[in-house]
Amino acid sequence: MKDKKQRLIVGISGASGAIYAIRLLEILKTLPYLETHVVVSRAAKQTITVETDYSLQKVRSLCDEFYASQDIGAAISSGSFRTLGMIVVPCSIKTLSAIVHSYTDDLITRAADVCLKERKPLLLCVRETPLHLGHLRLMTQAAEIGAQIAPLMPAFYNKPQTVEDIINQSVNRLCDQFGIVLEQDLFERWK
């Protein structure tokens, strides 16, 4: 009998904040019932190198399946490939714009488009500031076509002590959006 793990697509765009995606993959790797299918954009490869101590090889080791950003024939580019949905973290404005306009010129935007047409959850973790009206309109349009916008904005009610605390809280909240329950929460929830 075939393995019945649930599948989650993770797209990593070139926006600042690659550490959020890396931490998400570290957490998801600990879940035996979930497999991750990861696409890293060309720009994200550079961002990972600049912002973190991780190599692309290390990032690849955190996922179950890794796809080249130009692999338009990959399994995740088809609606018949069953998934829980997709998280784009971080999501650059360029990627947001391409998704909104169905401009599927790479695997991240194609997989996102498939999630939208198949009515699968698509979580876009926009990482840009400040935002101008065009950015806000793109986020509105994304929500109107079925995506969920989850800007990477830290919460401070749990009094984070480190950058890792801030990242963990955000990553845990991303998992919540897909009903992914961690054995132990990464932050103290509001009571």
C-alpha angles and dihedrals in degrees: 000000000000121000109265099205117151114245128222124187116218119193118192114199127189097263119119112271104066088148089073090061093045093051090047090053091048090055096043091050089066092060111091094198096055133071123193126219109198135195121184118196121226091251091049091059088062094043091052090053094047099042104035144035090238124111121215087248090057091050089050089053090059095062137064096222127020123193133194111245091239095049096112090165093060120127092253090060090071128079090216091066104093118230140155087238136265142291120201104200118200098013115200120212088245090057091044090052093048092050093048091050095042089241097156101182096142139026096264092057093040093051090047090050090051091052090052095048091046091047092241120149114273115189116193113196099199113201111189136109139221100026124210125206093268091057091048092049091051090053090049091050091048090053091047092056093048109273123127117227116219109173113200096249118152123229119220104192089097091054099235114213100194141027086252090059090054093047092046093053091051093046092049090052090051089054089051090060090063096041090251105156116201121213087239126013116244093224139026110268123223112270 
